[in-house]
Amino acid sequence: MSRGAGGRRPPLPLALAAGAAVVLLLLPLAYLLIRVASGGGRAVDLLWDTGTLRLAGRTVLLVGGVVAATIAVSVPTAWLVTRTDLPGRRLWSAAAALPLVIPSYVAALCLLGLFGEKGLLQQALGIERLPDPTGYGGALAALTLSTYPYVFLLTRSALRDLDPGQEEAARSLGVGRAGVFVRVTLPSVRPAISLGALLVALYTLSDFGVVSLMRYDALTRAIYLHYRSLFDRTPAAVLSLVLVALTAVALVVERRVRTRGRVHRTSPGAARRAAPVPLGRWKVAALAWCAIVTGAFLALPAFVLGFWLERAIVDDRALELPWAQALSSLAASALAAAWAVAAAVPVAVLALRYPSRGSRTLERLSFAGNALPGLVIALSLVFFAARYAAPVYQTLALLVFAYVTRFFPQALSGVESALHRVDPRVEEAARGLGRGWLSTLVTVTVPLARSGFLAGGALVFLSAMKELPATLLLRPIGFETLATEIWTLTQVGAYSRAALPSLVLIAVSAPVLYLVFADRRPGAHGG
């Protein structure tokens, strides 16, 4: 490792720890490439097969539809709760963000429990048959329900921090309110919308639960079916590589959209909030919009789960809380959070305290997990463990490693944001008093950056609790989590039995989500 910009060479143990962490994170991607390359001409034929191209096209169609739908729902809602005199803005704002705790496969369960065969609506209306809710429309609705908060939260934050002076200057030049919104407000918040859309696109590309329950033929469903039904795993590896390529394309497109035509301030801006826009006669319509959004995306799922839980209590007196599944979820997620933060610390310290081309390259490579859907990581680890590391195949350690690989960027973001807030001169003072780098890290840096470490760990914990495909493929025999329990029961139409683990999963995740946002709240308003 070369010297950093400050002329200090990083301690060898720190550089080795960071390098080892990044090498392990790249293992699934490297093995996937090797696996496809070993397929030779057959892999190339599969890559250009019409079936593969059709699956890729259907996946892109779903991603495009979900991104468009989430933007259409989120941007008007975010504008109403931040920039207008809408009554109850804080209440609507909190309610609109809450669906983030609903996993996408639970959203699919709610839609099937409401509109599906023998569902709530069919029973209430007493009719023989309703239109089939599965397919593209069902997958689009379920994924929109569970992912629109990504766009909403980022857009809401961008609108809150927007300098009102830009809009006031435009209006003083004679531009109307609608013109100001289109020519000033929208371009200013476009990076936030673009980033939220990227998160939605990555989630949709990697989703397995919704497309399986809604029987929509996307890449992830095809990969899983190939893996389960054939001894030859080459088709699954080829389709996984196509999925990784689509993910990379999404990252490139988002970056181009975010940077094109970006609006910059030429002054520090005004340190005040914009005056609320009076809605006037549109107030009733605005309230109706917010009621529809929160009713459809929050109240309706809660009502459907409550209905099926009540039905389960009536029909099954032996109904019990899924303690074992909840403990399994909590244990695996907590281990993943702890290991992800532990692995992120050396990478972040090396990149921020010893900046150099080598440390920055290691940091960038560690974000590879962003480009690897959970199913692809799981499949690569299955291939690798079955051939080279049989003792760890179907163990909790391998499952936790998959979680860490998948969600490492979330831990790294939390650790780096915390380290940015720690003054390096405090650490230099500790070293000047004779402490080594490790002692300084443990006794000075970690206590000062503790809140950021916890926030990064909480994000990993929250994501691991909801993770489905990696858990299905890598869990030890007999190891059931809340996610696998919900998926198994929903697949056989046991909606009433799936309601209880769904509510337990939401109840466990909600406090963690609150802690994440509570920790970030001061920073978000600090400006």
Coordinates of C-alpha atoms in Angstrom, one line a residue:
M1 CA 0.0 0.0 0.0
S2 CA 1.4 3.4 -1.0
R3 CA 1.7 6.4 1.2
G4 CA -1.4 8.5 1.6
A5 CA -1.8 12.2 0.7
G6 CA -0.6 13.1 4.2
G7 CA 2.6 11.2 3.6
R8 CA 1.8 8.6 6.2
R9 CA 2.0 4.9 5.3
P10 CA -0.9 2.9 6.7
P11 CA -0.2 0.3 9.3
L12 CA 0.3 -3.1 7.7
P13 CA -2.3 -4.9 9.8
L14 CA -4.9 -2.3 8.8
A15 CA -4.1 -2.6 5.1
L16 CA -4.2 -6.4 5.3
A17 CA -7.5 -6.3 7.1
A18 CA -9.1 -4.0 4.6
G19 CA -7.7 -5.9 1.7
A20 CA -8.9 -9.3 3.1
A21 CA -12.4 -7.8 3.6
V22 CA -12.6 -6.6 0.0
V23 CA -11.3 -9.8 -1.5
L24 CA -13.9 -11.8 0.4
L25 CA -16.7 -9.4 -0.8
L26 CA -15.6 -9.9 -4.4
L27 CA -15.6 -13.7 -4.1
P28 CA -19.2 -14.2 -5.4
L29 CA -18.7 -12.0 -8.4
A30 CA -15.3 -13.6 -9.3
Y31 CA -16.7 -17.1 -9.0
L32 CA -19.7 -16.3 -11.1
L33 CA -17.4 -15.0 -13.9
I34 CA -15.3 -18.2 -13.6
R35 CA -18.4 -20.4 -13.7
V36 CA -19.8 -18.7 -16.8
A37 CA -16.4 -18.8 -18.5
S38 CA -16.1 -22.5 -17.8
G39 CA -19.3 -23.0 -19.7
G40 CA -17.5 -22.2 -23.0
G41 CA -19.5 -22.0 -26.2
R42 CA -22.7 -23.3 -24.5
A43 CA -22.6 -20.3 -22.1
V44 CA -22.3 -17.9 -25.1
D45 CA -25.2 -19.7 -26.9
L46 CA -27.4 -19.4 -23.7
L47 CA -26.4 -15.7 -23.4
W48 CA -27.9 -14.9 -26.8
D49 CA -30.8 -17.3 -26.6
T50 CA -34.2 -15.8 -27.4
G51 CA -35.5 -17.1 -24.1
T52 CA -32.7 -15.2 -22.2
L53 CA -33.4 -12.0 -24.2
R54 CA -37.2 -12.4 -23.5
L55 CA -36.5 -12.7 -19.8
A56 CA -34.2 -9.7 -19.8
G57 CA -36.9 -7.7 -21.7
R58 CA -39.6 -8.6 -19.2
T59 CA -37.4 -7.7 -16.3
V60 CA -36.6 -4.3 -17.9
L61 CA -40.3 -3.8 -18.5
L62 CA -41.1 -4.4 -14.8
V63 CA -38.2 -2.2 -13.6
G64 CA -39.4 0.7 -15.9
G65 CA -43.0 0.3 -14.8
V66 CA -42.1 0.3 -11.1
V67 CA -39.8 3.3 -11.4
A68 CA -42.4 5.3 -13.2
A69 CA -45.1 4.4 -10.8
T70 CA -43.1 5.2 -7.7
I71 CA -42.1 8.6 -9.1
A72 CA -45.7 9.4 -10.0
V73 CA -46.8 8.6 -6.4
S74 CA -43.8 10.0 -4.5
V75 CA -43.0 13.3 -6.0
P76 CA -46.5 14.9 -5.6
T77 CA -46.8 13.5 -2.1
A78 CA -43.4 14.8 -1.1
W79 CA -44.2 18.3 -2.5
L80 CA -47.5 18.4 -0.7
V81 CA -46.1 17.5 2.7
T82 CA -43.1 19.8 2.5
R83 CA -44.0 22.9 0.4
T84 CA -47.7 23.6 1.0
D85 CA -50.1 24.5 3.8
L86 CA -51.7 21.0 3.7
P87 CA -53.4 20.3 7.0
G88 CA -51.6 17.6 9.1
R89 CA -48.5 17.7 7.0
R90 CA -46.3 16.0 9.7
L91 CA -48.8 13.2 10.1
W92 CA -49.2 12.6 6.3
S93 CA -45.4 12.7 6.0
A94 CA -44.8 10.0 8.7
A95 CA -47.6 7.8 7.4
A96 CA -46.3 8.0 3.8
A97 CA -42.9 6.7 4.9
L98 CA -44.1 3.8 7.0
P99 CA -44.6 1.3 4.1
L100 CA -40.8 1.0 4.0
V101 CA -41.1 -1.6 6.8
I102 CA -43.4 -3.8 4.6
P103 CA -41.3 -6.4 2.7
S104 CA -42.2 -6.7 -0.9
Y105 CA -43.3 -10.3 -0.5
V106 CA -45.6 -9.3 2.3
A107 CA -47.1 -6.6 0.0
A108 CA -47.7 -9.4 -2.6
L109 CA -49.3 -11.5 0.2
C110 CA -51.7 -8.6 1.0
L111 CA -52.7 -8.2 -2.7
L112 CA -53.3 -12.0 -3.1
G113 CA -55.1 -12.1 0.2
L114 CA -57.4 -9.3 -1.0
F115 CA -57.9 -10.0 -4.7
G116 CA -56.8 -13.6 -5.1
E117 CA -58.8 -16.8 -5.2
K118 CA -60.9 -17.2 -2.0
G119 CA -59.5 -13.8 -1.0
L120 CA -61.1 -11.2 1.2
L121 CA -62.9 -9.4 -1.7
Q122 CA -64.3 -12.5 -3.2
Q123 CA -65.7 -13.6 0.1
A124 CA -67.2 -10.2 0.8
L125 CA -68.8 -9.9 -2.6
G126 CA -69.9 -13.5 -2.6
I127 CA -69.0 -13.9 -6.3
E128 CA -67.6 -16.9 -8.0
R129 CA -64.5 -15.4 -9.6
L130 CA -62.5 -12.2 -9.7
P131 CA -59.9 -11.1 -12.3
D132 CA -56.5 -12.8 -11.7
P133 CA -54.3 -10.4 -9.7
T134 CA -51.1 -12.2 -10.6
G135 CA -48.8 -11.4 -13.5
Y136 CA -47.3 -8.0 -14.5
G137 CA -50.0 -5.9 -12.9
G138 CA -49.8 -7.7 -9.6
A139 CA -45.9 -7.6 -9.5
L140 CA -46.0 -3.9 -10.4
A141 CA -48.5 -3.0 -7.7
A142 CA -46.7 -5.0 -5.0
L143 CA -43.3 -3.6 -5.8
T144 CA -44.6 0.0 -6.0
L145 CA -46.3 -0.4 -2.7
S146 CA -43.1 -1.5 -0.9
T147 CA -40.5 0.7 -2.7
Y148 CA -42.1 4.1 -3.3
P149 CA -40.8 5.3 0.2
Y150 CA -37.3 5.3 -1.3
V151 CA -38.2 8.1 -3.7
F152 CA -40.5 9.8 -1.3
L153 CA -37.9 10.1 1.5
L154 CA -35.1 11.4 -0.7
T155 CA -37.4 13.8 -2.6
R156 CA -38.9 15.1 0.7
S157 CA -35.4 15.7 2.1
A158 CA -34.3 17.6 -1.1
L159 CA -37.4 19.8 -1.1
R160 CA -36.9 20.7 2.6
D161 CA -33.3 21.7 2.0
L162 CA -34.0 23.6 -1.2
D163 CA -32.9 27.3 -1.2
P164 CA -36.1 29.4 -1.5
G165 CA -34.0 32.2 -3.0
Q166 CA -33.8 30.5 -6.4
E167 CA -37.6 30.2 -6.7
E168 CA -38.1 33.8 -5.4
A169 CA -35.6 35.0 -8.0
A170 CA -37.4 33.2 -10.8
R171 CA -40.8 34.6 -9.7
S172 CA -39.3 38.2 -9.6
L173 CA -38.4 37.7 -13.3
G174 CA -42.1 37.1 -14.0
V175 CA -42.2 33.3 -14.1
G176 CA -45.4 31.8 -13.0
R177 CA -45.8 29.3 -10.1
A178 CA -46.1 26.3 -12.5
G179 CA -43.1 27.6 -14.5
V180 CA -41.0 27.9 -11.4
F181 CA -41.8 24.3 -10.4
V182 CA -40.9 23.0 -13.8
R183 CA -37.8 25.1 -14.5
V184 CA -36.3 25.6 -11.0
T185 CA -37.8 23.2 -8.4
L186 CA -37.9 20.0 -10.4
P187 CA -34.3 20.3 -11.8
S188 CA -33.0 21.1 -8.3
V189 CA -34.5 17.9 -6.8
R190 CA -33.8 15.7 -9.8
P191 CA -30.6 14.2 -8.3
A192 CA -32.6 13.1 -5.3
I193 CA -35.4 11.7 -7.5
S194 CA -32.8 10.0 -9.7
L195 CA -31.1 8.4 -6.7
G196 CA -34.4 7.2 -5.3
A197 CA -35.3 5.8 -8.7
L198 CA -32.0 3.9 -8.7
L199 CA -32.7 2.3 -5.4
V200 CA -36.1 1.3 -6.7
A201 CA -34.6 -0.1 -9.9
L202 CA -32.0 -2.1 -7.9
Y203 CA -34.6 -3.5 -5.6
T204 CA -36.9 -4.5 -8.5
L205 CA -34.0 -6.2 -10.3
S206 CA -33.0 -8.2 -7.3
D207 CA -36.6 -9.0 -6.1
F208 CA -37.4 -12.7 -6.0
G209 CA -40.4 -12.9 -3.6
V210 CA -42.9 -10.8 -5.6
V211 CA -42.2 -12.2 -9.0
S212 CA -42.4 -15.7 -7.7
L213 CA -45.7 -15.2 -5.8
M214 CA -47.2 -13.2 -8.7
R215 CA -45.9 -15.8 -11.2
Y216 CA -44.2 -13.2 -13.4
D217 CA -41.4 -14.6 -15.4
A218 CA -38.5 -12.3 -14.6
L219 CA -34.8 -13.1 -14.4
T220 CA -34.7 -13.9 -10.7
R221 CA -37.6 -16.3 -10.9
A222 CA -36.0 -18.1 -13.9
I223 CA -32.7 -18.3 -12.1
Y224 CA -34.3 -20.0 -9.1
L225 CA -36.3 -22.4 -11.2
H226 CA -33.2 -23.4 -13.2
Y227 CA -31.2 -23.9 -10.0
R228 CA -33.9 -26.1 -8.4
S229 CA -34.8 -28.2 -11.5
L230 CA -31.5 -28.9 -13.3
F231 CA -28.3 -30.6 -12.4
D232 CA -26.5 -28.4 -14.9
R233 CA -26.1 -25.0 -13.2
T234 CA -24.6 -23.2 -16.2
P235 CA -28.0 -21.7 -17.3
A236 CA -28.5 -20.3 -13.8
A237 CA -25.0 -18.8 -13.9
V238 CA -25.5 -17.2 -17.3
L239 CA -28.9 -15.7 -16.3
S240 CA -27.2 -14.4 -13.1
L241 CA -24.5 -12.7 -15.2
V242 CA -27.3 -11.0 -17.3
L243 CA -28.9 -9.8 -14.1
V244 CA -25.5 -8.3 -13.0
A245 CA -25.1 -6.6 -16.4
L246 CA -28.6 -5.0 -16.1
T247 CA -27.7 -3.8 -12.6
A248 CA -24.5 -2.2 -13.9
V249 CA -26.6 -0.5 -16.7
A250 CA -29.0 0.9 -14.1
L251 CA -26.0 2.4 -12.2
V252 CA -24.6 4.0 -15.3
V253 CA -28.0 5.4 -16.5
E254 CA -28.7 6.9 -13.0
R255 CA -25.3 8.6 -13.0
R256 CA -25.9 10.2 -16.4
V257 CA -29.4 11.3 -15.5
R258 CA -28.3 12.7 -12.1
T259 CA -25.4 14.8 -13.6
R260 CA -27.1 16.0 -16.8
G261 CA -28.4 19.5 -16.5
R262 CA -27.7 19.7 -12.8
V263 CA -28.6 23.0 -11.1
H264 CA -25.9 24.6 -8.9
R265 CA -26.0 27.5 -6.4
T266 CA -23.5 30.3 -6.9
S267 CA -24.0 31.5 -3.3
P268 CA -24.3 30.0 0.1
G269 CA -28.1 30.4 -0.2
A270 CA -30.7 31.5 2.3
A271 CA -30.7 29.7 5.7
R272 CA -34.5 29.6 6.0
R273 CA -37.4 27.5 4.8
A274 CA -39.6 28.5 1.9
A275 CA -43.0 29.9 2.7
P276 CA -45.7 27.3 2.3
V277 CA -47.7 27.5 -0.9
P278 CA -51.4 28.1 -0.2
L279 CA -53.5 25.4 -1.8
G280 CA -56.7 27.3 -1.7
R281 CA -59.5 25.5 -3.5
W282 CA -57.1 22.6 -4.2
K283 CA -56.8 21.7 -0.5
V284 CA -59.6 19.1 -0.6
A285 CA -58.1 17.4 -3.6
A286 CA -54.6 17.4 -1.9
L287 CA -56.1 15.8 1.2
A288 CA -57.9 13.2 -0.9
W289 CA -54.6 12.4 -2.7
C290 CA -52.7 11.9 0.6
A291 CA -55.6 9.8 1.9
I292 CA -55.6 7.6 -1.1
V293 CA -51.8 7.1 -1.0
T294 CA -51.6 6.3 2.7
G295 CA -54.8 4.3 2.6
A296 CA -53.7 2.1 -0.3
F297 CA -50.1 1.7 0.7
L298 CA -50.4 1.5 4.5
A299 CA -54.0 1.1 5.9
L300 CA -55.1 -1.5 3.3
P301 CA -52.1 -3.9 3.9
A302 CA -52.6 -3.5 7.7
F303 CA -56.4 -4.2 7.3
V304 CA -55.8 -7.3 5.1
L305 CA -53.2 -8.8 7.5
G306 CA -55.5 -8.0 10.4
F307 CA -58.4 -9.7 8.7
W308 CA -56.4 -12.9 7.9
L309 CA -55.0 -13.0 11.4
E310 CA -58.5 -12.8 12.9
R311 CA -59.6 -15.6 10.5
A312 CA -56.6 -17.7 11.7
I313 CA -57.6 -17.1 15.3
V314 CA -61.1 -18.2 14.6
D315 CA -60.2 -21.2 12.6
D316 CA -57.1 -22.5 14.4
R317 CA -57.1 -22.5 18.1
A318 CA -53.5 -23.8 18.1
L319 CA -52.2 -20.7 16.5
E320 CA -48.9 -19.8 18.1
L321 CA -46.4 -16.9 17.7
P322 CA -43.5 -17.9 15.5
W323 CA -40.9 -17.6 18.2
A324 CA -38.4 -20.0 16.7
Q325 CA -38.5 -18.2 13.3
A326 CA -38.3 -14.8 14.9
L327 CA -35.3 -15.8 17.0
S328 CA -33.6 -17.2 13.9
S329 CA -34.2 -14.0 12.0
L330 CA -33.0 -11.9 14.8
A331 CA -29.8 -14.0 15.4
A332 CA -28.8 -14.1 11.7
S333 CA -29.5 -10.4 11.1
A334 CA -27.7 -9.3 14.3
L335 CA -24.6 -11.4 13.3
A336 CA -24.7 -9.9 9.8
A337 CA -25.0 -6.4 11.2
A338 CA -22.0 -6.9 13.6
W339 CA -19.8 -8.5 11.0
A340 CA -20.6 -5.9 8.3
V341 CA -19.7 -3.0 10.6
A342 CA -16.5 -4.8 11.8
A343 CA -15.5 -5.4 8.1
A344 CA -16.4 -1.8 7.1
V345 CA -14.2 -0.2 9.8
P346 CA -10.7 -1.0 8.3
V347 CA -11.9 -0.2 4.8
A348 CA -13.3 3.2 5.9
V349 CA -10.4 4.1 8.2
L350 CA -7.9 3.3 5.4
A351 CA -9.8 5.3 2.8
L352 CA -10.4 8.4 5.0
R353 CA -7.3 8.5 7.3
Y354 CA -4.8 7.2 4.7
P355 CA -6.1 8.4 1.4
S356 CA -4.3 7.1 -1.7
R357 CA -5.1 5.6 -5.0
G358 CA -4.9 2.1 -3.5
S359 CA -7.2 2.8 -0.6
R360 CA -9.7 4.6 -2.8
T361 CA -9.7 1.6 -5.2
L362 CA -10.3 -0.8 -2.3
E363 CA -13.2 1.4 -1.1
R364 CA -14.8 1.5 -4.6
L365 CA -14.4 -2.3 -5.1
S366 CA -16.2 -2.9 -1.8
F367 CA -19.4 -1.4 -3.3
A368 CA -19.6 -4.4 -5.6
G369 CA -22.4 -5.8 -3.4
N370 CA -24.6 -3.0 -4.8
A371 CA -24.4 -4.7 -8.2
L372 CA -25.1 -8.2 -7.0
P373 CA -28.7 -9.2 -6.3
G374 CA -29.1 -11.5 -3.3
L375 CA -30.1 -14.4 -5.5
V376 CA -26.9 -14.1 -7.5
I377 CA -24.7 -13.9 -4.4
A378 CA -26.4 -16.9 -2.9
L379 CA -26.1 -18.9 -6.2
S380 CA -22.3 -18.1 -6.4
L381 CA -21.8 -19.1 -2.8
V382 CA -23.7 -22.4 -3.4
F383 CA -21.5 -23.1 -6.4
F384 CA -18.3 -22.2 -4.5
A385 CA -19.1 -24.0 -1.2
A386 CA -20.3 -27.2 -2.9
R387 CA -17.1 -27.5 -4.9
Y388 CA -14.4 -26.0 -2.6
A389 CA -15.7 -25.5 0.9
A390 CA -18.2 -28.3 1.6
P391 CA -17.9 -28.0 5.5
V392 CA -19.5 -24.5 5.4
Y393 CA -22.2 -25.4 2.9
Q394 CA -25.7 -24.8 4.4
T395 CA -24.3 -23.4 7.6
L396 CA -25.3 -20.2 9.5
A397 CA -21.8 -18.8 8.8
L398 CA -22.3 -19.0 5.0
L399 CA -25.7 -17.4 5.3
V400 CA -24.3 -14.5 7.4
F401 CA -21.5 -14.1 4.9
A402 CA -24.0 -13.7 2.1
Y403 CA -25.8 -11.0 4.1
V404 CA -22.6 -9.2 4.8
T405 CA -21.6 -9.3 1.1
R406 CA -25.1 -8.1 0.0
F407 CA -25.4 -5.2 2.5
F408 CA -21.8 -4.2 3.2
P409 CA -22.3 -0.8 1.4
Q410 CA -24.9 0.2 3.9
A411 CA -22.5 -0.5 6.8
L412 CA -19.7 1.3 5.0
S413 CA -21.9 4.4 4.4
G414 CA -22.8 4.6 8.1
V415 CA -19.2 4.1 9.3
E416 CA -17.7 6.6 6.8
S417 CA -20.3 9.3 7.6
A418 CA -19.4 8.9 11.3
L419 CA -15.7 9.0 10.7
H420 CA -16.2 12.3 8.7
R421 CA -17.5 13.8 11.9
V422 CA -14.5 12.8 14.0
D423 CA -11.7 15.4 14.0
P424 CA -8.5 13.7 12.9
R425 CA -6.5 16.0 15.2
V426 CA -8.1 14.2 18.2
E427 CA -6.7 10.9 16.9
E428 CA -3.3 12.6 16.3
A429 CA -3.3 13.9 19.8
A430 CA -3.9 10.4 21.1
R431 CA -1.0 9.0 19.0
G432 CA 1.2 11.9 20.2
L433 CA 0.6 10.6 23.7
G434 CA 2.1 7.3 22.8
R435 CA -0.9 5.2 21.8
G436 CA -0.7 2.9 18.8
W437 CA -3.1 3.1 15.9
L438 CA -5.2 0.2 17.1
S439 CA -5.4 1.6 20.7
T440 CA -6.4 5.0 19.2
L441 CA -9.0 3.4 17.0
V442 CA -10.6 1.4 19.9
T443 CA -10.4 4.0 22.7
V444 CA -10.9 7.3 20.7
T445 CA -12.3 6.8 17.3
V446 CA -15.0 4.1 17.9
P447 CA -16.5 5.9 21.0
L448 CA -16.8 9.2 19.0
A449 CA -18.2 7.5 15.9
R450 CA -20.5 5.1 17.8
S451 CA -23.8 6.6 16.6
G452 CA -22.8 6.2 12.9
F453 CA -21.6 2.6 13.5
L454 CA -25.0 1.8 15.1
A455 CA -26.9 3.4 12.2
G456 CA -24.9 1.4 9.6
G457 CA -25.5 -1.8 11.6
A458 CA -29.2 -1.0 12.0
L459 CA -29.5 -0.6 8.2
V460 CA -27.9 -4.0 7.6
F461 CA -30.0 -5.6 10.3
L462 CA -33.2 -4.2 8.8
S463 CA -32.3 -5.4 5.3
A464 CA -31.2 -8.9 6.5
M465 CA -34.5 -9.3 8.4
K466 CA -36.3 -9.0 5.0
E467 CA -33.9 -10.9 2.8
L468 CA -35.5 -13.9 1.1
P469 CA -33.6 -15.5 -1.8
A470 CA -30.3 -15.8 -0.1
T471 CA -32.0 -17.3 3.0
L472 CA -33.9 -19.8 0.9
L473 CA -30.7 -21.1 -0.8
L474 CA -28.2 -20.9 2.0
R475 CA -30.1 -21.6 5.2
P476 CA -29.0 -24.6 7.3
I477 CA -31.4 -27.6 7.2
G478 CA -34.3 -26.9 9.6
F479 CA -33.4 -23.2 10.0
E480 CA -36.5 -21.2 9.3
T481 CA -36.8 -17.4 9.5
L482 CA -39.8 -15.2 9.4
A483 CA -39.1 -14.5 5.7
T484 CA -39.0 -18.1 4.7
E485 CA -42.1 -18.9 6.8
I486 CA -44.1 -16.2 5.1
W487 CA -42.9 -17.3 1.6
T488 CA -43.7 -20.9 2.2
L489 CA -47.2 -20.3 3.6
T490 CA -48.1 -17.8 0.9
Q491 CA -47.0 -20.1 -1.9
V492 CA -49.7 -22.6 -0.8
G493 CA -52.4 -20.0 -0.3
A494 CA -52.3 -20.2 3.5
Y495 CA -52.9 -16.5 3.9
S496 CA -54.4 -16.7 7.4
R497 CA -51.3 -18.6 8.7
A498 CA -48.9 -16.2 6.9
A499 CA -50.5 -13.1 8.5
L500 CA -49.0 -13.6 11.9
P501 CA -45.3 -14.0 10.9
S502 CA -45.8 -11.0 8.5
L503 CA -47.1 -8.8 11.4
V504 CA -44.3 -10.0 13.6
L505 CA -41.7 -9.2 11.0
I506 CA -43.2 -5.6 10.6
A507 CA -43.4 -5.2 14.3
V508 CA -39.7 -6.1 14.8
S509 CA -38.5 -4.0 11.9
A510 CA -40.5 -0.8 12.7
P511 CA -38.5 0.2 15.8
V512 CA -35.2 -0.4 14.0
L513 CA -36.3 1.8 11.1
Y514 CA -37.3 4.5 13.7
L515 CA -33.8 4.3 15.3
V516 CA -32.2 4.7 11.9
F517 CA -34.1 7.9 11.0
A518 CA -33.9 9.2 14.6
D519 CA -30.1 8.9 14.4
R520 CA -29.9 10.8 11.1
R521 CA -32.5 13.4 11.9
P522 CA -30.0 15.9 13.5
G523 CA -27.7 15.7 10.5
A524 CA -30.6 16.1 8.1
H525 CA -31.7 19.3 9.6
G526 CA -28.3 20.5 10.6
G527 CA -28.0 22.8 7.7

